[in-house]
PDB file of N, CA, C and O in Angstrom:
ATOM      1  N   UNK A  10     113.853 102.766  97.491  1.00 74.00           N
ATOM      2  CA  UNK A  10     112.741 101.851  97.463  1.00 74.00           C
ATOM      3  C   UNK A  10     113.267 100.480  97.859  1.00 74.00           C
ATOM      4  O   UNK A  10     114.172 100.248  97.058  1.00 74.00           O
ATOM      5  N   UNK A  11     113.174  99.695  98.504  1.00 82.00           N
ATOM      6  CA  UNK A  11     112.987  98.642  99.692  1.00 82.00           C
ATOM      7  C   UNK A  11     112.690  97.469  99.033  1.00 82.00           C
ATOM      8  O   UNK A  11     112.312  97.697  97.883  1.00 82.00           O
ATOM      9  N   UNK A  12     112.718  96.268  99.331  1.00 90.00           N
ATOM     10  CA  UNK A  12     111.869  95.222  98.423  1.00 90.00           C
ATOM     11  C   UNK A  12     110.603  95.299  99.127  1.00 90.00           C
ATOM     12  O   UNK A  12     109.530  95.253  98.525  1.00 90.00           O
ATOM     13  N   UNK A  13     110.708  95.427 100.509  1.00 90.00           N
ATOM     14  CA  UNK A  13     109.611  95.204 101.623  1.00 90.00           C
ATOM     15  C   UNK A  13     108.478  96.268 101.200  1.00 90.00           C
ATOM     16  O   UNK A  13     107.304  95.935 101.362  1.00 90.00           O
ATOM     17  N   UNK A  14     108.800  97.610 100.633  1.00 90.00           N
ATOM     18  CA  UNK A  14     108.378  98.619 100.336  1.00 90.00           C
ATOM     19  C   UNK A  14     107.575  97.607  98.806  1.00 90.00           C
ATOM     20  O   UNK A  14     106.352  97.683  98.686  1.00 90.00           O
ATOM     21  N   UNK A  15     108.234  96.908  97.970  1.00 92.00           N
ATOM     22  CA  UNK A  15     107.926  96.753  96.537  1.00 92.00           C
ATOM     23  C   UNK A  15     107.004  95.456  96.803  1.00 92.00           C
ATOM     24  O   UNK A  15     106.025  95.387  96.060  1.00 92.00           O
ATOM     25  N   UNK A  16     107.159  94.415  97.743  1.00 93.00           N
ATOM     26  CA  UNK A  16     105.955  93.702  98.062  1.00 93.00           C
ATOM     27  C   UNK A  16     104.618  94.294  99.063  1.00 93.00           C
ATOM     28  O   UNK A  16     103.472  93.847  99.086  1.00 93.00           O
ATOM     29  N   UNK A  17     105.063  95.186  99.683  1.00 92.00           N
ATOM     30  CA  UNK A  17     103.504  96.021 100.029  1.00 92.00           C
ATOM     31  C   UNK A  17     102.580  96.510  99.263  1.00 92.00           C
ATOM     32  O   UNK A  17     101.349  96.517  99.271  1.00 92.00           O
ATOM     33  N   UNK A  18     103.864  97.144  98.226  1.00 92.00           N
ATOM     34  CA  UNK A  18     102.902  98.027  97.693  1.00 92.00           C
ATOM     35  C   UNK A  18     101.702  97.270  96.323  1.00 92.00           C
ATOM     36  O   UNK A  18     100.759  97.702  95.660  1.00 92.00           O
ATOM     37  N   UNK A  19     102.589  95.689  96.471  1.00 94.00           N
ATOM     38  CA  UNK A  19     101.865  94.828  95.125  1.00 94.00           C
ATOM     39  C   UNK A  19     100.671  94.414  96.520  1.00 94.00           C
ATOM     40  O   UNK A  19      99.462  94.575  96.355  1.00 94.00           O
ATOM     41  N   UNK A  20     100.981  94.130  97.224  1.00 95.00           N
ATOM     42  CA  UNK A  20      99.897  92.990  98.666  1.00 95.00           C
ATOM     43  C   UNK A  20      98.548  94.698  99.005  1.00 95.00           C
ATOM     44  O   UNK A  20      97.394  94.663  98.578  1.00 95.00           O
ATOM     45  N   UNK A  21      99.078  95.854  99.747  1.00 94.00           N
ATOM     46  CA  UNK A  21      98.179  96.677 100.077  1.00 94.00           C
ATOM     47  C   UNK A  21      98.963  97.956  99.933  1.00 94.00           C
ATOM     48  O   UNK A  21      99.691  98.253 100.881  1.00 94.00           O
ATOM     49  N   UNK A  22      98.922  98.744  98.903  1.00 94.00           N
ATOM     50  CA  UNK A  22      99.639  99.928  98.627  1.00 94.00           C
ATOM     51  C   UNK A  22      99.542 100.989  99.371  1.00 94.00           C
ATOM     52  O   UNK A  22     100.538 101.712  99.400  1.00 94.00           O
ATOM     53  N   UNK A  23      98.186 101.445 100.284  1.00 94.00           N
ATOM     54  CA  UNK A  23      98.161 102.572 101.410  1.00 94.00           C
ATOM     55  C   UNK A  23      99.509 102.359 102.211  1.00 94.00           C
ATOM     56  O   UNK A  23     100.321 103.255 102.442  1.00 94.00           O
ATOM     57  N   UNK A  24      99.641 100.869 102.649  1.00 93.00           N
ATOM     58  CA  UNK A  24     100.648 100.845 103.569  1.00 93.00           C
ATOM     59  C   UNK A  24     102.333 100.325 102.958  1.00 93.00           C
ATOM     60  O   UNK A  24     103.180  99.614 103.498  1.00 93.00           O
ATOM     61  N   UNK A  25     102.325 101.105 101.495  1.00 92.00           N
ATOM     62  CA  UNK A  25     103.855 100.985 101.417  1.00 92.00           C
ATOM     63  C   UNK A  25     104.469 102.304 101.160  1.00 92.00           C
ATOM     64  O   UNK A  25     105.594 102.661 100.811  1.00 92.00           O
ATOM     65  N   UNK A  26     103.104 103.057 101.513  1.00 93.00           N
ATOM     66  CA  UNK A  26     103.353 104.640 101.213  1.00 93.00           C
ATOM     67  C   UNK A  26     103.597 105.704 102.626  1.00 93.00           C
ATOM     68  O   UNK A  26     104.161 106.793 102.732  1.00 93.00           O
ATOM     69  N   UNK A  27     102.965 104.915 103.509  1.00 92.00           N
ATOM     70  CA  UNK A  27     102.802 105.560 104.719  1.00 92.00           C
ATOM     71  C   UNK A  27     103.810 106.453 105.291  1.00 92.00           C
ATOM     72  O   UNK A  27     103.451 107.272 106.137  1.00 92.00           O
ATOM     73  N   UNK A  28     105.045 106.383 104.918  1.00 90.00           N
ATOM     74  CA  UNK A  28     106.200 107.182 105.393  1.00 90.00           C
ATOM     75  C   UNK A  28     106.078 108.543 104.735  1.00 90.00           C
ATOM     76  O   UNK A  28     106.570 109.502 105.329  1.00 90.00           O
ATOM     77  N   UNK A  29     105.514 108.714 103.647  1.00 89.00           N
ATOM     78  CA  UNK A  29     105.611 109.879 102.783  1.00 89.00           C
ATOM     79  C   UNK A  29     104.483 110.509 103.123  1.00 89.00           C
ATOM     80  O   UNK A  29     104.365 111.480 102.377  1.00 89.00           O
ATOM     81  N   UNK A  30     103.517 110.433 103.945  1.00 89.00           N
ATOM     82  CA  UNK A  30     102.654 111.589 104.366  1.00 89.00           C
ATOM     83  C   UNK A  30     101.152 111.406 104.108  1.00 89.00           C
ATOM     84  O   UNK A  30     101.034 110.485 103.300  1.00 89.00           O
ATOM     85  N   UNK A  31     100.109 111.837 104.415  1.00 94.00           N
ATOM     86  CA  UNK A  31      99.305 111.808 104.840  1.00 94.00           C
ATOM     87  C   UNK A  31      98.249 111.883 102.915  1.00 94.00           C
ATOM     88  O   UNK A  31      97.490 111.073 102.382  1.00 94.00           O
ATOM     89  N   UNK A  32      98.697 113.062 102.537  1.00 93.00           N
ATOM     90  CA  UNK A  32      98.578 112.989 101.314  1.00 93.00           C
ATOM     91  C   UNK A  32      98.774 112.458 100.264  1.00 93.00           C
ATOM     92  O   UNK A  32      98.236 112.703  99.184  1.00 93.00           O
ATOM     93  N   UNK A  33      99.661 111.598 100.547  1.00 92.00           N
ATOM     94  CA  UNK A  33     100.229 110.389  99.646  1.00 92.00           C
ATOM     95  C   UNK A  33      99.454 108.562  99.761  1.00 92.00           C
ATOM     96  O   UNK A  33      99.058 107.713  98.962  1.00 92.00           O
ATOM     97  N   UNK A  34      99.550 108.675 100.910  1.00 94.00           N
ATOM     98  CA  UNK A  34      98.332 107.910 101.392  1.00 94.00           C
ATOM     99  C   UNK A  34      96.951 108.047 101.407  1.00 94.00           C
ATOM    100  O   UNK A  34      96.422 106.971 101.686  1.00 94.00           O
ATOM    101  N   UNK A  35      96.001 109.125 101.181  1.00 95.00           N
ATOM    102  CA  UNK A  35      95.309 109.273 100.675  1.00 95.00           C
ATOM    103  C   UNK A  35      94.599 108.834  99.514  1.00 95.00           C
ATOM    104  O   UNK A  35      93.633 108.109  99.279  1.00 95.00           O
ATOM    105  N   UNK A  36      95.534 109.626  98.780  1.00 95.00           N
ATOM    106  CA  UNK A  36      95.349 109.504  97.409  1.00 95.00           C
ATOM    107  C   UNK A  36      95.482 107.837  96.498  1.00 95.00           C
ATOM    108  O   UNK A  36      94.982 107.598  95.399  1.00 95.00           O
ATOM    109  N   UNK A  37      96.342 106.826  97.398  1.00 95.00           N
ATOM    110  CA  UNK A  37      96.469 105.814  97.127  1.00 95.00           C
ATOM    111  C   UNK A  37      95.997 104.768  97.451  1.00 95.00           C
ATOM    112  O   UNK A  37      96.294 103.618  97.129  1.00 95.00           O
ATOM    113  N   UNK A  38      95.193 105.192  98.148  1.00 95.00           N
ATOM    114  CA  UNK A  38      93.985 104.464  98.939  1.00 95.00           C
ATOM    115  C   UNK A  38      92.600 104.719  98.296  1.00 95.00           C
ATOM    116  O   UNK A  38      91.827 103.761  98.316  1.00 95.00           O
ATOM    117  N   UNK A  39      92.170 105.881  97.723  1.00 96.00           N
ATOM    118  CA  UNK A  39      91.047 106.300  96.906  1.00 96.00           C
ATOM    119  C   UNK A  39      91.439 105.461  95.241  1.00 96.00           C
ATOM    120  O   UNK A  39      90.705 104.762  94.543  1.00 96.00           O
ATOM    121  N   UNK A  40      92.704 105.839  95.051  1.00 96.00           N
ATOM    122  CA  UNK A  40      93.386 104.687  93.524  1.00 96.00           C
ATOM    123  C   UNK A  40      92.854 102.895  93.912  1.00 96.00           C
ATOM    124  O   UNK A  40      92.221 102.233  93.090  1.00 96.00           O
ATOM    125  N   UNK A  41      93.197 102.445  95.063  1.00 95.00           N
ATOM    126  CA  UNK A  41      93.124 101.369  95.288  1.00 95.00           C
ATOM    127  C   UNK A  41      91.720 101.240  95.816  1.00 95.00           C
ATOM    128  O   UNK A  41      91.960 100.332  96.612  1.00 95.00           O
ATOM    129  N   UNK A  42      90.741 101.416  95.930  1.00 96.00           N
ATOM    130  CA  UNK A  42      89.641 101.221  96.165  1.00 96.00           C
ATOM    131  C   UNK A  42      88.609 101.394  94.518  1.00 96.00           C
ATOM    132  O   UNK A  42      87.773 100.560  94.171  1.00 96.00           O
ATOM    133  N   UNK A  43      88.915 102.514  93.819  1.00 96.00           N
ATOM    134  CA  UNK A  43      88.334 102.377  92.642  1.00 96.00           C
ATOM    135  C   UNK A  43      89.137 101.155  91.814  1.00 96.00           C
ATOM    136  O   UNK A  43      88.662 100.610  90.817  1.00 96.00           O
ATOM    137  N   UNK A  44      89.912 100.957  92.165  1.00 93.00           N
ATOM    138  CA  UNK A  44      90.708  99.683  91.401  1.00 93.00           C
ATOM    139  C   UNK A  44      92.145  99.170  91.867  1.00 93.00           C
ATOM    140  O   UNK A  44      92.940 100.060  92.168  1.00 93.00           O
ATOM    141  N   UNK A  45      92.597  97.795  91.968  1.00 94.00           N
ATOM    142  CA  UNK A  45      93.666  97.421  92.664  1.00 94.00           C
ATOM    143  C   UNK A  45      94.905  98.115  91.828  1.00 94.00           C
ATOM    144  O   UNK A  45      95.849  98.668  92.392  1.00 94.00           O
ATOM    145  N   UNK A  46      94.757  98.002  90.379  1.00 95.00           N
ATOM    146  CA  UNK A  46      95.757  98.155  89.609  1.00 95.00           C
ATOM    147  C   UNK A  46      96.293 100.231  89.808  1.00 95.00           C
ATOM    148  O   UNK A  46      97.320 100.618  90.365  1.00 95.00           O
ATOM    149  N   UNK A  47      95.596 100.820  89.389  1.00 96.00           N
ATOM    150  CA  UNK A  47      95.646 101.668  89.389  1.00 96.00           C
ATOM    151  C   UNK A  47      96.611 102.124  90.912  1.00 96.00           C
ATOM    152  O   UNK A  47      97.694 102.705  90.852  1.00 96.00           O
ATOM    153  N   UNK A  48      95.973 101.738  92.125  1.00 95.00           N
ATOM    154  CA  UNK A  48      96.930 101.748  93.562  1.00 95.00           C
ATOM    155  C   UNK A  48      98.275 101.402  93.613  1.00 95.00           C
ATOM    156  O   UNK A  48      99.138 102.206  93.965  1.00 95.00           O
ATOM    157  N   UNK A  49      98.546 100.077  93.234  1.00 96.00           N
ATOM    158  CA  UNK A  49      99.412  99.570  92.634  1.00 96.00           C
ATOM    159  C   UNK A  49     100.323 100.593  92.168  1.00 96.00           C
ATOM    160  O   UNK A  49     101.019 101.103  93.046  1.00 96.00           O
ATOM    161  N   UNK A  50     100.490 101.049  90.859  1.00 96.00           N
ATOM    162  CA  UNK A  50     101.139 101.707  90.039  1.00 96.00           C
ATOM    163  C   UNK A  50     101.137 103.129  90.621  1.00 96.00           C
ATOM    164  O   UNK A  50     102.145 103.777  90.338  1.00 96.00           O
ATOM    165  N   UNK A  51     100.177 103.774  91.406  1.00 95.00           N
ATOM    166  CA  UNK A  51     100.354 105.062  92.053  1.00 95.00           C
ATOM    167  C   UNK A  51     101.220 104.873  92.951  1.00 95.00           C
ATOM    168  O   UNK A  51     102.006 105.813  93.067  1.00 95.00           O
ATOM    169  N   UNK A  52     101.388 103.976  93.664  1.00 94.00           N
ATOM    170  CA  UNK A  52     102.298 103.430  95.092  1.00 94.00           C
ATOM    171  C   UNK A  52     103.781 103.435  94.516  1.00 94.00           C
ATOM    172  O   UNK A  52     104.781 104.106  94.770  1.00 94.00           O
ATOM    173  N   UNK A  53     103.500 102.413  93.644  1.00 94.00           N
ATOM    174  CA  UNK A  53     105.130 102.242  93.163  1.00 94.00           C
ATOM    175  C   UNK A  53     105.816 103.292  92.080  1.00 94.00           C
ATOM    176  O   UNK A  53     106.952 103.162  91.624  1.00 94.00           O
ATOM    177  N   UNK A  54     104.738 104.533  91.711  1.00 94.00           N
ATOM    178  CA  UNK A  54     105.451 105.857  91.068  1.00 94.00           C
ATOM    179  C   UNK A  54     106.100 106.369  92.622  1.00 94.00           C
ATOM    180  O   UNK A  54     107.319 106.478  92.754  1.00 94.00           O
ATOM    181  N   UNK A  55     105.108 106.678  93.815  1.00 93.00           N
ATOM    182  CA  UNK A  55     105.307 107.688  94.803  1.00 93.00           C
ATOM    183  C   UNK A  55     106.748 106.606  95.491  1.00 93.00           C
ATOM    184  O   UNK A  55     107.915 106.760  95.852  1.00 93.00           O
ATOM    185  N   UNK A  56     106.089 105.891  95.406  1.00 92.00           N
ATOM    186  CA  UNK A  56     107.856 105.016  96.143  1.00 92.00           C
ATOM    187  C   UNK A  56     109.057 105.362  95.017  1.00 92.00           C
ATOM    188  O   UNK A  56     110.197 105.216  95.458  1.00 92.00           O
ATOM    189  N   UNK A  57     108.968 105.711  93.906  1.00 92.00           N
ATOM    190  CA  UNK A  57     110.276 105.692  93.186  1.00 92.00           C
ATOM    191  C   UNK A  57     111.009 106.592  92.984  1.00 92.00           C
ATOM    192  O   UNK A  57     112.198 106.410  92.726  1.00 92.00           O
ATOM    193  N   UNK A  58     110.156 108.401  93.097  1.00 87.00           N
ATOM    194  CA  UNK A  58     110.359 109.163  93.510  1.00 87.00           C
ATOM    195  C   UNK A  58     111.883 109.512  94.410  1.00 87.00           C
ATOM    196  O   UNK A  58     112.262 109.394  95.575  1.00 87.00           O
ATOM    197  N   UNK A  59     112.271 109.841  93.536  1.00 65.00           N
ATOM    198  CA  UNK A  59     113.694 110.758  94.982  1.00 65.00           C
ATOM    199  C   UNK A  59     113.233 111.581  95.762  1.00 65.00           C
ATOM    200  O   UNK A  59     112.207 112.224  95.541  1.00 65.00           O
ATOM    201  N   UNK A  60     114.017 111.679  96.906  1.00 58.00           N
ATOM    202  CA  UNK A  60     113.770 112.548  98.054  1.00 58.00           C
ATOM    203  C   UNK A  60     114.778 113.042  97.842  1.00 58.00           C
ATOM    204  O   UNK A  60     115.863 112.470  97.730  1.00 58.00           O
ATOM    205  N   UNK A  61     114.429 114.790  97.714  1.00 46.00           N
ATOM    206  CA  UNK A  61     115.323 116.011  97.187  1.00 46.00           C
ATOM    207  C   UNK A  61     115.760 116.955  98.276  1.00 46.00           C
ATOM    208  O   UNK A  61     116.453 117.936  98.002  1.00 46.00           O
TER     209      UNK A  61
END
């Protein structure tokens, strides 16, 4: 996780997710439209995530 990644995802969270797929972005974009906070915190779980 990036800082650039950790100020997107506080400014517009669809686009600090975008590398991880189509479904991930989705879903964090429907979070951030019913509410900023909620996007927010979905963004920066899916960003913290290891890649296995």
């Amino acid at each position: 996780m990036s800082c650039l990644q950790v100020i997107l995802a506080i400014i517009f969270p669809p686009l600090a997710v975008i590398d991880r797929g189509c479904g991930s972005v989705t879903i964090v974009l429907l979070l951030t439209l019913i509410g900023w906070v909620p996007g927010v915190l979905a963004a920066l779980i899916i960003l913290n995530k290891d890649d296995d």
